[in-house]
PDB file of C-alpha atoms in Angstrom:
ATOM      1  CA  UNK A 235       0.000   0.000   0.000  1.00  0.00           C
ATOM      2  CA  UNK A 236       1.222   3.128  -1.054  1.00  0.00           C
ATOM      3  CA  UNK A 237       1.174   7.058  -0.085  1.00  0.00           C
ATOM      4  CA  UNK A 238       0.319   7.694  -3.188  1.00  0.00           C
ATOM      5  CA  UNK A 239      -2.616   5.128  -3.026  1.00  0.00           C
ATOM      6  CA  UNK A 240      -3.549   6.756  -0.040  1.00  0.00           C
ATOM      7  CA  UNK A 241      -3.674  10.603  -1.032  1.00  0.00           C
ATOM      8  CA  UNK A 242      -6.254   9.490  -3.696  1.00  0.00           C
ATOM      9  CA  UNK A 243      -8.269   7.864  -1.815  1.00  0.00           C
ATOM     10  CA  UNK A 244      -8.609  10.495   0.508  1.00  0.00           C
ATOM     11  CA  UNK A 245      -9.587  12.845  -2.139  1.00  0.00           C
ATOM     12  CA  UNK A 246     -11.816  11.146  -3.583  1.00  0.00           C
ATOM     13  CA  UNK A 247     -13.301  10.897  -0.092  1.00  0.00           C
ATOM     14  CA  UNK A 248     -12.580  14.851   0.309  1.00  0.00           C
ATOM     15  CA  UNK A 249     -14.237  15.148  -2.995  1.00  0.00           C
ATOM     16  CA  UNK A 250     -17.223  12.443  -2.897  1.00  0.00           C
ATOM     17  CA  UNK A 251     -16.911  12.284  -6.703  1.00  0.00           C
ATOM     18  CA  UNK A 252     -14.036  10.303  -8.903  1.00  0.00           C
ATOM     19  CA  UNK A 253     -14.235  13.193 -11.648  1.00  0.00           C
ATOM     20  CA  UNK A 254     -13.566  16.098  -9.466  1.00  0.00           C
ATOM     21  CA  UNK A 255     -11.000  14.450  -7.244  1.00  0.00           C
ATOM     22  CA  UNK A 256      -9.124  13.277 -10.413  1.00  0.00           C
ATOM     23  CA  UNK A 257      -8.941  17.067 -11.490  1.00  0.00           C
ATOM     24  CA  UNK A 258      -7.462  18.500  -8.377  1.00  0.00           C
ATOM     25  CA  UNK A 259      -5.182  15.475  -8.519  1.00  0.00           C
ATOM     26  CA  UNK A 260      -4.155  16.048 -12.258  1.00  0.00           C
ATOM     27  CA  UNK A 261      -4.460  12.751 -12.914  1.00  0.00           C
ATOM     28  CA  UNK A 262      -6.988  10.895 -15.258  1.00  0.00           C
ATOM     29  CA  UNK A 263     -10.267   9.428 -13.991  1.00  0.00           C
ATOM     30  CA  UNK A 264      -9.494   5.669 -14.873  1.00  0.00           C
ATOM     31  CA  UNK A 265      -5.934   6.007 -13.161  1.00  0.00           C
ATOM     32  CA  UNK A 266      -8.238   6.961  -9.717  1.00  0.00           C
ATOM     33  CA  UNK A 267     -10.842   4.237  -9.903  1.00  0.00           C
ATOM     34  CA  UNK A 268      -7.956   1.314 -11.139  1.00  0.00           C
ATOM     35  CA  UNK A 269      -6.299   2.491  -7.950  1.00  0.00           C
ATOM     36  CA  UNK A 270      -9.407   2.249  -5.753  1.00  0.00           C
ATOM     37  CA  UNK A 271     -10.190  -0.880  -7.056  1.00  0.00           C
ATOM     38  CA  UNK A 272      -6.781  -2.279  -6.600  1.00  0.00           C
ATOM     39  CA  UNK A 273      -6.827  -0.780  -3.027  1.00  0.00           C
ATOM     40  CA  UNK A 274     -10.287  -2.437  -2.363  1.00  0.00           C
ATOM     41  CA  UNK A 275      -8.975  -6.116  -3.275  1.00  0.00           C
ATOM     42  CA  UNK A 276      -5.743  -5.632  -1.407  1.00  0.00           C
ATOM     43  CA  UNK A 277      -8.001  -4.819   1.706  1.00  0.00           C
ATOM     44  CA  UNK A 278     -10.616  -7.834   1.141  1.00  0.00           C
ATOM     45  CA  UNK A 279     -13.263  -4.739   1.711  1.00  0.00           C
ATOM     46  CA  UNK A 280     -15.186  -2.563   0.001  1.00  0.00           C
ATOM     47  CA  UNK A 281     -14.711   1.234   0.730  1.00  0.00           C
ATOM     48  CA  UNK A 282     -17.667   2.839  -1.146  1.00  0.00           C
ATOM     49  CA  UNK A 283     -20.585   2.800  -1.962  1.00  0.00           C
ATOM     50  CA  UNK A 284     -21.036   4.090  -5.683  1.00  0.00           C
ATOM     51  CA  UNK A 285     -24.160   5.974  -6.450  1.00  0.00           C
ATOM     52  CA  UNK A 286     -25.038   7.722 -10.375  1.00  0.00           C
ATOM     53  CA  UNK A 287     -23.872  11.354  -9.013  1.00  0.00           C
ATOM     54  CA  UNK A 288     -21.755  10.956  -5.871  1.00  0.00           C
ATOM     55  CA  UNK A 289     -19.839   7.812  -3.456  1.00  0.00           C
ATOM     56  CA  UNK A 290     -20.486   7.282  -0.472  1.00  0.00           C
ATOM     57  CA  UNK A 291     -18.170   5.778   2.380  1.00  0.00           C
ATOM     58  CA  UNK A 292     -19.305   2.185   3.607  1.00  0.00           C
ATOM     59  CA  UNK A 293     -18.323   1.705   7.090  1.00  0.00           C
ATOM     60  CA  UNK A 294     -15.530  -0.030   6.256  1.00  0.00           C
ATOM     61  CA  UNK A 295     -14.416   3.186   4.320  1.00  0.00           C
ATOM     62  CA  UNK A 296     -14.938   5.401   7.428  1.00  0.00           C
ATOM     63  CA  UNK A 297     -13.048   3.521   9.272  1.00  0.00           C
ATOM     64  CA  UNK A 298     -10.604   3.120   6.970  1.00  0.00           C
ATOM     65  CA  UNK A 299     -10.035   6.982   5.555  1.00  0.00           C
ATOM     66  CA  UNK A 300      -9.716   8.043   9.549  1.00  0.00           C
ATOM     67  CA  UNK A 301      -6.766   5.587   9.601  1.00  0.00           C
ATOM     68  CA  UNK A 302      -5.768   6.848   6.431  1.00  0.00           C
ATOM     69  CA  UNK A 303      -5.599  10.314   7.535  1.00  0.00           C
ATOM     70  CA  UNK A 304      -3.309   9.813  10.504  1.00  0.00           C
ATOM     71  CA  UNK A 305      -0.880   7.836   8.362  1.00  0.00           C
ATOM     72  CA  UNK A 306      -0.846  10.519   5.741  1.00  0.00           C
ATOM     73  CA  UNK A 307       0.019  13.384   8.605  1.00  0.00           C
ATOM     74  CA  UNK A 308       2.706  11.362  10.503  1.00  0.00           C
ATOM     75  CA  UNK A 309       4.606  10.892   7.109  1.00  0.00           C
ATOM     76  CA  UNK A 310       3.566  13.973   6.194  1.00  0.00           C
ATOM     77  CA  UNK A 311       5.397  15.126   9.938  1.00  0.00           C
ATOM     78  CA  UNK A 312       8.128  12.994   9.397  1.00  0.00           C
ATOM     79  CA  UNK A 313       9.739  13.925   6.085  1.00  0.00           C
ATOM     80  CA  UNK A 314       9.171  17.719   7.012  1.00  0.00           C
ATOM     81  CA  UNK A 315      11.355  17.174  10.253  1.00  0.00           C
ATOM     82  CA  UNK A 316      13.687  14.866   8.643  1.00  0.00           C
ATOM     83  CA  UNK A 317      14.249  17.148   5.292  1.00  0.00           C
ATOM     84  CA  UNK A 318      15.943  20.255   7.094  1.00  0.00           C
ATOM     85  CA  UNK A 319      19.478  21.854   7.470  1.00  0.00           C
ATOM     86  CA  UNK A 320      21.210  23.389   9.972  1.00  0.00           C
ATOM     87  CA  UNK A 321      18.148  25.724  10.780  1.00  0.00           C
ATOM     88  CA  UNK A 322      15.754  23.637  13.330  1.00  0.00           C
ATOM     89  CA  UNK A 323      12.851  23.413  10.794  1.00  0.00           C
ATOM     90  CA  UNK A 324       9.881  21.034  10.730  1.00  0.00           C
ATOM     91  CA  UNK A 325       5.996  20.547  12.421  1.00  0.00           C
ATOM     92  CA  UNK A 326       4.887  19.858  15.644  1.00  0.00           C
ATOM     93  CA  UNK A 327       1.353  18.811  16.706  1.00  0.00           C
ATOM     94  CA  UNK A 328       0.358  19.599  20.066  1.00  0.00           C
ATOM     95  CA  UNK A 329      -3.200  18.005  21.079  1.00  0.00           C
ATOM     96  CA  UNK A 330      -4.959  19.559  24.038  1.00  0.00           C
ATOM     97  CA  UNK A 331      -7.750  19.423  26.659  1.00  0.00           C
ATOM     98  CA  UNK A 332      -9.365  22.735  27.555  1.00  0.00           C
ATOM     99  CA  UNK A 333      -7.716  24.524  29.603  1.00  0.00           C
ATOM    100  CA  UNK A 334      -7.340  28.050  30.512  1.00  0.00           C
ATOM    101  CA  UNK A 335      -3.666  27.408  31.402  1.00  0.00           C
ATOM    102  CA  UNK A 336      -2.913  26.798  27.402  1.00  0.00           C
ATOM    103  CA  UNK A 337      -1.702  30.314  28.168  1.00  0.00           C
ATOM    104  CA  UNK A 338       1.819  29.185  28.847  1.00  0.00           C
ATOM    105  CA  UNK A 339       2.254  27.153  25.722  1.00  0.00           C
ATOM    106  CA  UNK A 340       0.727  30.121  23.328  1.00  0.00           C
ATOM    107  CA  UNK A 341       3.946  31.880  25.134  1.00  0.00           C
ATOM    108  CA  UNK A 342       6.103  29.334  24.200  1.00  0.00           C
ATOM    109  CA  UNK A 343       5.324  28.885  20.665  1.00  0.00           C
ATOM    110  CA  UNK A 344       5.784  33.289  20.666  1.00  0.00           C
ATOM    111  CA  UNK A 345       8.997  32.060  21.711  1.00  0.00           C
ATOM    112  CA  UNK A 346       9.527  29.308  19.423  1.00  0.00           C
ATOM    113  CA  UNK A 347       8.791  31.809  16.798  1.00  0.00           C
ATOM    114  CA  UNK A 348      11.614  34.301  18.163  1.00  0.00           C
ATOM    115  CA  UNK A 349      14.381  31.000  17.995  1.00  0.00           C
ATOM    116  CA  UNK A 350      13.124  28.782  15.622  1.00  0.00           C
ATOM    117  CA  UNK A 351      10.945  31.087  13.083  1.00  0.00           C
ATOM    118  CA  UNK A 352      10.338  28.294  10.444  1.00  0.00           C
ATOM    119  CA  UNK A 353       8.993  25.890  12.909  1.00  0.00           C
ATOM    120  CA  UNK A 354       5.221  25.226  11.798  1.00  0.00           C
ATOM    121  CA  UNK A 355       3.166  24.886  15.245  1.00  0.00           C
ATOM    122  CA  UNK A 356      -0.316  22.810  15.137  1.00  0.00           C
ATOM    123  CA  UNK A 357      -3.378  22.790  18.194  1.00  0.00           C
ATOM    124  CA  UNK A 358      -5.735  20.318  17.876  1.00  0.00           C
ATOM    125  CA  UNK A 359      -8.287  20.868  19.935  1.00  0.00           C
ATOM    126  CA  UNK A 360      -9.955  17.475  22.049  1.00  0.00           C
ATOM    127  CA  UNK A 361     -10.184  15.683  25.031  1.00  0.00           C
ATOM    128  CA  UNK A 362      -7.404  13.811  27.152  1.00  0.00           C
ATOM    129  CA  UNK A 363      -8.810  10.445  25.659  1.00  0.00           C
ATOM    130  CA  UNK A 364      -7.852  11.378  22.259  1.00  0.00           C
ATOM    131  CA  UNK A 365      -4.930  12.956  23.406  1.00  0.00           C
ATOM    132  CA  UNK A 366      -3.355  10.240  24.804  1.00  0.00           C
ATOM    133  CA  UNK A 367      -4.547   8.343  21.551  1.00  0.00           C
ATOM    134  CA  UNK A 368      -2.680  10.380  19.112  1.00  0.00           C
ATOM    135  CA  UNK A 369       0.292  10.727  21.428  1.00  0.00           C
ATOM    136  CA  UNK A 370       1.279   7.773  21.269  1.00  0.00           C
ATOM    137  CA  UNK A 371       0.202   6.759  18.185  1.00  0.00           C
ATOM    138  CA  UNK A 372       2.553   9.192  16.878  1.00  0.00           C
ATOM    139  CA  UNK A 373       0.458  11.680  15.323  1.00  0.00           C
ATOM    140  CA  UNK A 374       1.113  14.548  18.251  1.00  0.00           C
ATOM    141  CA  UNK A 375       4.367  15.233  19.252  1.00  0.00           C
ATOM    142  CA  UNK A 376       3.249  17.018  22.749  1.00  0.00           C
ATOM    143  CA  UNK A 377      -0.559  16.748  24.420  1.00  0.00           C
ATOM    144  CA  UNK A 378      -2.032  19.132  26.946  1.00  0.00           C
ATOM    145  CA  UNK A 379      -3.610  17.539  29.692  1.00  0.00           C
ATOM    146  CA  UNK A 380      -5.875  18.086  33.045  1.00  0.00           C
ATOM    147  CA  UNK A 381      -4.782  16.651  36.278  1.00  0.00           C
ATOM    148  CA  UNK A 382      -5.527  14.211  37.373  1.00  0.00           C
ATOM    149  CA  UNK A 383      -4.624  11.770  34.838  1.00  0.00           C
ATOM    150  CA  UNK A 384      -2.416   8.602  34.403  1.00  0.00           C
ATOM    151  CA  UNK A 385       1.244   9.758  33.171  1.00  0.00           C
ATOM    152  CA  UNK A 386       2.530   6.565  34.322  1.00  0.00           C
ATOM    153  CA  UNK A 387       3.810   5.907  30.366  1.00  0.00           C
ATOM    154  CA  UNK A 388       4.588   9.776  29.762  1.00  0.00           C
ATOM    155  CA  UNK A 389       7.520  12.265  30.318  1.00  0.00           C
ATOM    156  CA  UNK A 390       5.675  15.739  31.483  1.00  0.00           C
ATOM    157  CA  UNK A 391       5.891  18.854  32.822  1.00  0.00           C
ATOM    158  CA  UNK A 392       3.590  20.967  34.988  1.00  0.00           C
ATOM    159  CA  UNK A 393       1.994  23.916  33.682  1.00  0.00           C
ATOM    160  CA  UNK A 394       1.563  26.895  35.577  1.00  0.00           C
ATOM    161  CA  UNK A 395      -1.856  28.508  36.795  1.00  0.00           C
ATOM    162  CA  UNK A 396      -4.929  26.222  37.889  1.00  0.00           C
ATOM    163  CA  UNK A 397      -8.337  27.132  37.334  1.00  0.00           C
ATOM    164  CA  UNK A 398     -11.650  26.472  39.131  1.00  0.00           C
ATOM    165  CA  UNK A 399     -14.525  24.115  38.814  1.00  0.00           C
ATOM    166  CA  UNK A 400     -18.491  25.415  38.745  1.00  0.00           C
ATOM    167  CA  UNK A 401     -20.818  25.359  36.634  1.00  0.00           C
ATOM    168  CA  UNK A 402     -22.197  27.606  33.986  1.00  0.00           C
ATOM    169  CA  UNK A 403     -25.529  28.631  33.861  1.00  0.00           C
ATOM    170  CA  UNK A 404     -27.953  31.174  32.269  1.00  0.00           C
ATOM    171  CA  UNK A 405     -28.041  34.536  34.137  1.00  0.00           C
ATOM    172  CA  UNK A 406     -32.030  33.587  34.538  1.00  0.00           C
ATOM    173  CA  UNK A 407     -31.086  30.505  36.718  1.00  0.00           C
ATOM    174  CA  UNK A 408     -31.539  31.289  40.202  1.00  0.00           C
ATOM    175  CA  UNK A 409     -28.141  29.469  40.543  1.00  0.00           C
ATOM    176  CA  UNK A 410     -26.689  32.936  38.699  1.00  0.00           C
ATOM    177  CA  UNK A 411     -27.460  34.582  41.618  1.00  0.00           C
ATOM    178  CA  UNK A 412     -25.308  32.662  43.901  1.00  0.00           C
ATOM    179  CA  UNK A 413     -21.753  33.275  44.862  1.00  0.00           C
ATOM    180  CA  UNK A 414     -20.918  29.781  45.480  1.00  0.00           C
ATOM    181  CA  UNK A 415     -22.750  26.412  44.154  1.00  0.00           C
ATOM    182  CA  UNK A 416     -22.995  23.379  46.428  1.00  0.00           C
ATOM    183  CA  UNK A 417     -23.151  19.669  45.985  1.00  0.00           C
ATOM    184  CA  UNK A 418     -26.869  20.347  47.561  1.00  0.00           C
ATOM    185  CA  UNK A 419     -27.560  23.054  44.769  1.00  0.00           C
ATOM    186  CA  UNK A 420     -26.761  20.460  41.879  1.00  0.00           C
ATOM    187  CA  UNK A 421     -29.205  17.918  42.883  1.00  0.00           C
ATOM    188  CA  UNK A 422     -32.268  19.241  41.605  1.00  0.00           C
ATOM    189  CA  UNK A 423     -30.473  20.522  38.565  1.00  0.00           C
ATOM    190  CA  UNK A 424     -30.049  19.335  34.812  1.00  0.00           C
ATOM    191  CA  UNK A 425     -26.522  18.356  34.192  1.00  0.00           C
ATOM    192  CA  UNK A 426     -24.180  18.596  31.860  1.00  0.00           C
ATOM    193  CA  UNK A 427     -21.041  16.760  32.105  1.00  0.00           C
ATOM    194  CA  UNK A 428     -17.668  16.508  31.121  1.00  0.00           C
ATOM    195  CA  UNK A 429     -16.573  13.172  29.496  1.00  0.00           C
ATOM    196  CA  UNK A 430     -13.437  12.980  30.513  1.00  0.00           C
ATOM    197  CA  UNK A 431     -13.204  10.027  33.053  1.00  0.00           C
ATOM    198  CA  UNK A 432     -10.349  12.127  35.234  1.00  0.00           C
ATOM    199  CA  UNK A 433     -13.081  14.736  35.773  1.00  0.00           C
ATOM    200  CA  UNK A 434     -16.170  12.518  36.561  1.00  0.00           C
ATOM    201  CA  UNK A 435     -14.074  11.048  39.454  1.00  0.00           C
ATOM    202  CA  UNK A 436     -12.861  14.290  40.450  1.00  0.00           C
ATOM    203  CA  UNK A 437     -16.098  15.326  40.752  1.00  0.00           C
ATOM    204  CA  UNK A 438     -17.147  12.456  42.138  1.00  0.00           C
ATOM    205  CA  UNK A 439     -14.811  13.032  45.112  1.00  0.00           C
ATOM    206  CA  UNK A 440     -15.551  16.579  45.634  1.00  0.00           C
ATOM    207  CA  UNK A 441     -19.602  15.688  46.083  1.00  0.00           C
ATOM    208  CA  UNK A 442     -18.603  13.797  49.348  1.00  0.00           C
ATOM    209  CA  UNK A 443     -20.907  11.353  48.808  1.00  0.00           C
ATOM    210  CA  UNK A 444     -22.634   8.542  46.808  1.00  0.00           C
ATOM    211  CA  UNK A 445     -26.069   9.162  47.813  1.00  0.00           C
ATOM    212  CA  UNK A 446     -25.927  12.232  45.635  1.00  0.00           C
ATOM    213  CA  UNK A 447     -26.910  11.043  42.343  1.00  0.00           C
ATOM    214  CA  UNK A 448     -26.682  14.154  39.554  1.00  0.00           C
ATOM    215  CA  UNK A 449     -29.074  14.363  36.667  1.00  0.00           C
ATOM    216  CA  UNK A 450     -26.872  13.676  33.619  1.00  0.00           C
ATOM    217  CA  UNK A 451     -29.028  15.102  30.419  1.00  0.00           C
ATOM    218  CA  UNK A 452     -25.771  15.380  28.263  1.00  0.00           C
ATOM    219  CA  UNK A 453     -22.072  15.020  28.413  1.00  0.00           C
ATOM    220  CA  UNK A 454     -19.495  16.940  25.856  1.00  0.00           C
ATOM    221  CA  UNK A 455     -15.634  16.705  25.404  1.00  0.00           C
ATOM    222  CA  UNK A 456     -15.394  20.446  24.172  1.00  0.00           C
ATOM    223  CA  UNK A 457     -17.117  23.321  26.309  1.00  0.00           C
ATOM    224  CA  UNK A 458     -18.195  25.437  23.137  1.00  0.00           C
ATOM    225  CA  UNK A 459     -21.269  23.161  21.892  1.00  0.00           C
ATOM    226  CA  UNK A 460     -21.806  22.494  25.914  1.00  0.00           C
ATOM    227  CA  UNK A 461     -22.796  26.130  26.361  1.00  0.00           C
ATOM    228  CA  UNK A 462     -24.544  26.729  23.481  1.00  0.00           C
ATOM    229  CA  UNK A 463     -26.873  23.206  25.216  1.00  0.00           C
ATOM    230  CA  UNK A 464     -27.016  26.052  28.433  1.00  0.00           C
ATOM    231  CA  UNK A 465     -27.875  28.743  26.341  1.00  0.00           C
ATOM    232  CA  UNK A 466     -30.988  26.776  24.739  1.00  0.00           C
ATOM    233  CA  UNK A 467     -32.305  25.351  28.262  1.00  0.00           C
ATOM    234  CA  UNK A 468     -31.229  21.846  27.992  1.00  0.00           C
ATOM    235  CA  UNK A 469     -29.485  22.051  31.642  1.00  0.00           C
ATOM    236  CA  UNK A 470     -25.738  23.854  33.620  1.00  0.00           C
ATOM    237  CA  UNK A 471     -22.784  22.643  32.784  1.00  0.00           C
ATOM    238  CA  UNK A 472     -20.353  21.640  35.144  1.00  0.00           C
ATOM    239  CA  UNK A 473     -16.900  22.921  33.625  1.00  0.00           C
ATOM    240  CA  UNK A 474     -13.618  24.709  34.229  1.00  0.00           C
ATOM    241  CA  UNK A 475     -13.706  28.493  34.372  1.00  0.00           C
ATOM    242  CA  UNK A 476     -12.044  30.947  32.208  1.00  0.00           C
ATOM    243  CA  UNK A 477     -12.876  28.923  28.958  1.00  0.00           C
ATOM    244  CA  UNK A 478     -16.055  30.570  27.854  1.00  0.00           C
ATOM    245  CA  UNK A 479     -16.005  34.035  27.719  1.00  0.00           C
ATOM    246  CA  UNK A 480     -19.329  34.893  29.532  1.00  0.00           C
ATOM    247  CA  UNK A 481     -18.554  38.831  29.005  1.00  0.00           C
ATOM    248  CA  UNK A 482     -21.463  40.350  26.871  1.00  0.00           C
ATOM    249  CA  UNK A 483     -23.267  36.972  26.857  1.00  0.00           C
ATOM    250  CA  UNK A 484     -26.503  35.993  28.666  1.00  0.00           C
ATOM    251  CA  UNK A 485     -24.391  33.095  30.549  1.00  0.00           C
ATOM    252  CA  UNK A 486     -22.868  32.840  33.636  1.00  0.00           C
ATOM    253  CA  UNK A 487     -20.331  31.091  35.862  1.00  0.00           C
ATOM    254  CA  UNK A 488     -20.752  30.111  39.225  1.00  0.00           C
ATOM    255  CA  UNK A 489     -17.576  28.584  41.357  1.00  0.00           C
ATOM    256  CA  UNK A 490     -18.408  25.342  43.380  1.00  0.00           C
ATOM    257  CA  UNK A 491     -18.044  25.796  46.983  1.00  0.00           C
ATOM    258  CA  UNK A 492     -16.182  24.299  48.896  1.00  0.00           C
ATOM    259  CA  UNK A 493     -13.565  25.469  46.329  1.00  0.00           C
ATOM    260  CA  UNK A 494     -12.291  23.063  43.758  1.00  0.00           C
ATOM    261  CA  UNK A 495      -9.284  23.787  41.636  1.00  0.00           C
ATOM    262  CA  UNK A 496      -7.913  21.333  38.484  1.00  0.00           C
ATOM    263  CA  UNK A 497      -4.660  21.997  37.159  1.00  0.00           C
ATOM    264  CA  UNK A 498      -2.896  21.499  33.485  1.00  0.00           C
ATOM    265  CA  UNK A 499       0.550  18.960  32.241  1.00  0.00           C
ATOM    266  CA  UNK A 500       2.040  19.017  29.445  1.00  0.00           C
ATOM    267  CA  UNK A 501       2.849  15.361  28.627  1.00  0.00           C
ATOM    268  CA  UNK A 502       4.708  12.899  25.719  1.00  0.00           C
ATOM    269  CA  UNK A 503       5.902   9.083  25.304  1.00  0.00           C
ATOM    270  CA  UNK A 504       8.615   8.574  27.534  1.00  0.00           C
ATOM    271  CA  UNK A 505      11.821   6.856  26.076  1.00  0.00           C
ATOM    272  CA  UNK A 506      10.989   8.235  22.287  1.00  0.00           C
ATOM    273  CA  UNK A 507      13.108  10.437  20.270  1.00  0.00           C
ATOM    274  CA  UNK A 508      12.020  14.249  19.408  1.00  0.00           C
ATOM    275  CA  UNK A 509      12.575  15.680  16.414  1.00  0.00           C
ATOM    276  CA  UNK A 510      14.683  19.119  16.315  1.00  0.00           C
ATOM    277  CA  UNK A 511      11.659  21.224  15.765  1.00  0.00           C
ATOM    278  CA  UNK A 512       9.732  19.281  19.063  1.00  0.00           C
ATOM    279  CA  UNK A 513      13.005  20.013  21.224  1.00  0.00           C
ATOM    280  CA  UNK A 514      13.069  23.396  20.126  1.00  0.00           C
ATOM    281  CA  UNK A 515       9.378  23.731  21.896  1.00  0.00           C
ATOM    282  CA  UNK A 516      10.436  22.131  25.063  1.00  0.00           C
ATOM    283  CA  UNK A 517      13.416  24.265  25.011  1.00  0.00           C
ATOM    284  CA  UNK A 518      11.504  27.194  24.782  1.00  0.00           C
ATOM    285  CA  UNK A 519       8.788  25.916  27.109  1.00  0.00           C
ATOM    286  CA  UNK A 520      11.102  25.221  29.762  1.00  0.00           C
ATOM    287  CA  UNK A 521      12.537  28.877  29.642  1.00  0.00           C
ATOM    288  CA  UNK A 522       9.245  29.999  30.453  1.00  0.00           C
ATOM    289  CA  UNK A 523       8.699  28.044  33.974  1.00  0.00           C
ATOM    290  CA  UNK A 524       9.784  28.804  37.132  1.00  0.00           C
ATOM    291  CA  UNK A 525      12.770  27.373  38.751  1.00  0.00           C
ATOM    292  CA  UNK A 526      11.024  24.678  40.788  1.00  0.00           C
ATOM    293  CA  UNK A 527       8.774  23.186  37.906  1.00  0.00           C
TER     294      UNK A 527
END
């Protein structure tokens, strides 16, 4: 199986037509469907499903083109860091939770940009599952994570800053007119909840109890489409603060009472070699924290 294969394919799937992807390819139609073909009986499966105007992916092809994707950006990451000259050059991918303390590595890459200016920096935003996921399936180089979580098989580094759990709520919830929310103020409530297992037990912990059972109506692994679920009714999201700007908005965020605080790593595989352009980063990174980090 080839790149090559492999870039068609996904522009075909890009493209949902054989025609049009063989046009931004600049190759000829029958060169794209022999090679789909060929790729279909070296795979036993059948990728699509071909209709009079459009293809559609069978499952088999969704699965498949995700794959296909990730193998086409690690070599697509390797060869850039490999192909460079004295200058540190290159990508690195850094994959990351929410977290307000993402301040620190937007400094650092300012800083990577001062030392190593043709360094090409990407943020994928998503949550510590898929982090961890693409970490070490090669595909990021670096992944942003909130405590706690296992780093038993990672190298890390504490970021500064923590930030505080509550919930966030429209400004007509009587809960918007609280100070403070309590494990007692939740129970009546609508939840919304994080699906990041590290934060359920965290959670978990800080309600003191397991008589307390919350009223899950959704969970989310990115806050955005979580607060737009507040803004239509649905129910308060329990969430960090200083991720959704509330400022000019009709929402609200409340702290939890008694107080509690998550904090932010920055994590990769342990025992695996960086490229020049990923040292540069933790170089840069490092210059940035105080002495006893």
């Amino acid at each position: 199986m080839e790149l090559r294969v492999l870039r068609y394919f996904l522009m075909v799937v890009n493209e949902r037509n054989i025609s049009r992807a063989a046009e931004r390819l600049h190759v000829s139609q029958p060169t794209i469907s022999r090679q789909l073909k060929d790729l279909e009986d070296e795979l036993g499966v059948t990728l699509f499903e071909r209709g009079s105007r459009s293809i559609e992916l069978t499952a088999a092809g969704e699965y498949f083109a995700n794959q296909a994707r990730q193998i086409v950006l690690l070599a697509d990451k390797a060869v850039a860091n490999v192909n460079q000259t004295q200058e540190v050059t290159g990508q690195i991918m850094i994959g990351s939770a929410e977290a307000p303390m993402m301040v620190t590595i937007g400094q650092a890459v300012s800083q990577l940009g001062q030392t190593a200016p043709k360094v090409q920096v990407g943020i994928y935003s998503t949550d510590a599952n898929e982090v961890k996921q693409r970490l070490h399936a090669g595909v990021f180089d670096f992944g942003v994570v909130m405590e706690p979580t296992n780093k038993d098989d990672s190298d890390f580094l504490k970021l500064p800053g923590t930030s505080a759990w509550g919930v966030l709520v429209r400004e007509d919830s009587p809960l918007a007119q609280k100070a403070a929310v309590t494990a007692a103020d939740l129970a009546d409530q609508r939840i919304i909840m994080s699906q990041q297992h590290g934060s359920i037990s965290y959670l978990t912990d800080w309600l003191g109890t397991s008589d307390l059972q919350l009223n899950v109506v959704a969970t989310y692994n990115l806050l955005y489409n979580a607060s737009i679920l507040v803004e239509t009714g649905v129910g308060i999201a329990l969430c960090l603060d200083g991720i959704i700007n509330t400022a000019d908005s009709t929402l609200r965020f409340v702290p939890l009472t008694p107080r509690l605080e998550a904090k932010a790593s920055l994590i990769w595989p342990k025992n695996t070699p960086q490229s020049p352009a990923a040292s540069a980063f933790l170089a840069a990174l490092r210059a940035l924290l105080p002495s006893d980090y």
